[in-house]
Structures are given as C-alpha cells and as structure tokens.
C-alpha cells in the first residue's frame, strides 16, 4: 500500500501541527557565547531588553493563533544555573557563587544565565506516531553539547516534556550520550516532508560532522554542530522506516557563512522544501535524491523552491534569515510564510518572498513578525518553535495549561510586565537582586501554568 494512504485510525482523523514556542526567559542577554552564530558574536555585550524579547515572542504566538494554527508554549528554564556553576568549581552559598563567578569567570556566569532554551527548535527531535514503527510519538531531547551554555537545557526539557505529554502515549527518550560524536541540536537539523500532516512523513536529518569520516570533520572556522551518528541514532530509536528517512550533509560553505543550523538555510513543510542553493553538500544530487524518494512514497509532486546564490547570497540569507521563516499550513490547505521582519529590510529577500507567493507552489501569504531581540542572538521565527504533530485526541490530552489561549496570553503579558527588566547587561548578572527577582518570577510562572514550582527551581 502506498505510504501516503496510511492514515491515523479514523477517530483520530483531525491532526494538527502544534507549534510549541519558547517563552523568552527573563535573563535573555547577549553573552556572545555561540561561536559560528554571527549575530551572537556581533552583539556580544550589547544591552538586551528581556521584556521586549518576551513580548515579541508572544506577538508571534498571537499571530499564529489568530491564523487558526494550534499554538502552545514551552516555558523558560530557571536561570542562573547554580548547579552548573558548582560543577565549574564555585562553592558556598548562591550569593558567594555568583559573586565569585562574576569576578573570576564572567563567561561561565553568562552561560549559567543563558536563556537559550527559548529556541525550542533545538529542544528535541520529534517524530509523530504515524512515522514510528510502534505507532507512538517519539521525542528525543537534544543534548546540545556543542555549547557550554546549552547542554544544561536537556534534562530540564525532558522534565517539561514529561509534564506536558504525561496524558498521551509517547516515548520520551533520554538525550543522546554526551560525547561530541553524538552532538545533537534537535529539530533545527531535521525536516519532515509529507503529503499532509496526517500522513507518514519522509524525515530528513541534516548533519555537519561525521566522527567516522575524516573528510566530514570540523575543518573550517566554525564548528559543525550536528553529528551524523546522532541523527542515525535518533532515526533508529524512533523506529523510523529506512525508506522514509534520509541523512543529508550540510554544505560546509553554509556553516562557514554562519548557518550554524540547517534551519538558517532550509525549511520544509508537507510537500514544500524552501532552501538556499548552497544549503546542502552536493546539492543537485541531494535534491534529486529527495525528489525521487518523495515520488516513491507519494503520488504527488514535491515543490522545491531553491533560491540561487546570485539572487540571495549565503551571507545575505544569514543576515535576513529568510529560510528561518516558518511555513505553516492554513485551515484551507494553503500555506503561509512567517518570515522575520528583517526580511522587509532586504530588497532581495522581499522580492523573493513576493515571487514565491505568486509562484506555482502552495505558499500564498507572508507575515512578518518582529522578533529582533531574538534575532540579535541568531534566533528567527523558526528557531523559536518546536513542531509537534498531534491528533485531536492527543491535543486534548496534553497538559492544557501550556496551550495558547487569549486568557493565557493575557496572564503571560502581565507576568512579563511585572517581572522582566527592560535592560540587562552581562555586568548585571552577578547581582543578588536579580537572583531574587528571578526566583519570584518563576514561582509566579509555576502558578500560571499550574505546575509545581519545583519543575523550575529544583532541577536547576
Ligand atoms: O544555539 N544562540 C542560539 C541560537 C539558536 C537558534 N536556533 C535555531 N537555529 N534553530 C545558538 O547559537 C546565543 C547566546 C548568546 O550568545 O548569549 C545563542 O545561544
């Protein structure tokens, strides 16, 4: 039987892509911690505005919600991570740990305050049950072990998933082993093609390094973050079928140009692949292999919108984050591009978006949310969301307090207004006042989400 015809069981016929956006945390700051991420390096030590960052994120969620897209949130992780600073050798009370870290190791202090969990495209790789051999949804929290400020996200993310998905049958794996050979950055390097979210997908894993192939090593200025071994391991543990799984190599040139994740140069949704001409190694052959695999699985064409280097250089693509747009399917089956507002400032990007909308493909509209606070750390609209495909019954069974509603939005807005600073510099991070503010903020957030405060305060 053609895979496309393998439907979920009849009672589960309504299937949605739910976008779990990261709620930007109150410690959003510019620590310059991410090598290879040009925006992070460029904006090191700038003064951030956590309140604006969080409100910008909420505006994007509101936009998607108003388009009829199912929206949910993933909460920020409590910061600073005192346990991380203890692991780094600082001892004593929280106060003396923060004071001494500020004096002796400001970069470690900045890492302990990272709000990078907001980029939930890096939270996990998710395969819907229809793709998996046992029919259950599989989630693997990313170990994020390429960055000193991000590896600590994995255990908290796993706890949060267990809370949210407690009511549905799914498999939440442990993050992959912490060895660099298993470096995993989650869905930012994972795309899923299909002929509709209800059908089994063709899962594309995009890697930058291969610990067993000397020619696919870290040779350039910047680290390749995703390992082939990690991607293959996830495909195996998620019980994906061989004919619905492909591993594709990132173009090293793209990594050198600042595409530290594949989602900086490519995005897919159902039967659309939107990518830069230099996103993948050996691109022509890669694209024709994807097309061939797609046509073997389904009876429909794949729309590949490949933007040539001469129309938008890799470096312009990294500047405006055109390919970090979300592509979402609207209720009438047409698609919309949720592009960063920065694309409005690039004549080339704007022209390409207009052309795409007019072209022969399912994308018919574009929206331009302003997520500039996040962009200044290298995170566009697509970085801020984790896509989880759920049936109606599953959606009703997840922890509802994380689902986006107008009421939740209002509560979060006033929570942000109450607890978030409008200015935060790296030099503020040693202060005990900030620490107490954050504790109060997270206690309040736990009340809003109806979860025990321990979810945030003890796992740290
Ligand atoms: O891992 N930035 C993040 C941005 C992640 C974007 N995610 C996706 N492309 N899906 C990163 O590089 C900057 C933090 C700092 O420098 O303070 C940072 O971690």
Coordinates of N, CA and C in Angstrom, one line a residue, residues 20 74 137 139 160-170 172 386 388 390 394 397-399:
X20 N 5.1 24.6 19.5 CA 5.4 24.9 20.9 C 6.5 26.0 20.8
X74 N 6.5 26.4 25.5 CA 7.4 25.7 26.3 C 8.0 26.8 27.2
X137 N 4.3 8.5 19.3 CA 5.2 9.6 19.1 C 6.5 9.4 19.9
X139 N 10.1 11.4 21.1 CA 10.8 12.7 21.3 C 12.1 12.4 21.9
X160 N 10.1 18.8 31.4 CA 9.0 19.6 30.9 C 8.1 18.8 30.0
X161 N 8.8 18.0 29.1 CA 8.1 17.2 28.2 C 7.2 16.1 29.0
X162 N 7.9 15.6 30.0 CA 7.1 14.6 30.8 C 5.9 15.2 31.4
X163 N 6.0 16.4 31.8 CA 4.8 17.1 32.4 C 3.7 17.4 31.3
X164 N 4.2 17.9 30.2 CA 3.2 18.3 29.1 C 2.6 17.0 28.5
X165 N 3.4 16.0 28.2 CA 2.9 14.9 27.4 C 2.5 13.7 28.3
X166 N 2.3 13.9 29.6 CA 2.0 12.9 30.5 C 0.8 12.1 30.1
X167 N -0.2 12.8 29.6 CA -1.5 12.2 29.3 C -1.6 11.4 28.0
X168 N -0.5 11.4 27.2 CA -0.6 10.7 26.0 C 0.5 9.6 25.9
X169 N 0.2 8.6 25.1 CA 1.1 7.5 24.9 C 2.2 8.0 24.0
X170 N 3.4 8.2 24.5 CA 4.5 8.6 23.6 C 5.8 8.1 24.3
X172 N 9.5 9.3 25.5 CA 10.4 10.4 25.6 C 11.7 9.8 26.0
X386 N 9.0 24.6 18.3 CA 9.2 23.1 18.1 C 7.8 22.6 17.5
X388 N 5.1 19.9 16.8 CA 4.7 18.6 17.3 C 3.4 18.2 16.6
X390 N 0.1 16.3 16.4 CA -0.8 15.6 17.3 C -2.2 15.5 16.7
X394 N -5.0 13.5 21.0 CA -3.7 13.7 21.7 C -3.7 15.2 22.2
X397 N -5.4 15.8 25.2 CA -4.9 15.1 26.3 C -3.5 15.6 26.9
X398 N -2.9 16.6 26.2 CA -1.7 17.1 26.7 C -2.1 18.1 27.8
X399 N -1.1 18.5 28.6 CA -1.4 19.4 29.8 C -1.9 20.7 29.2

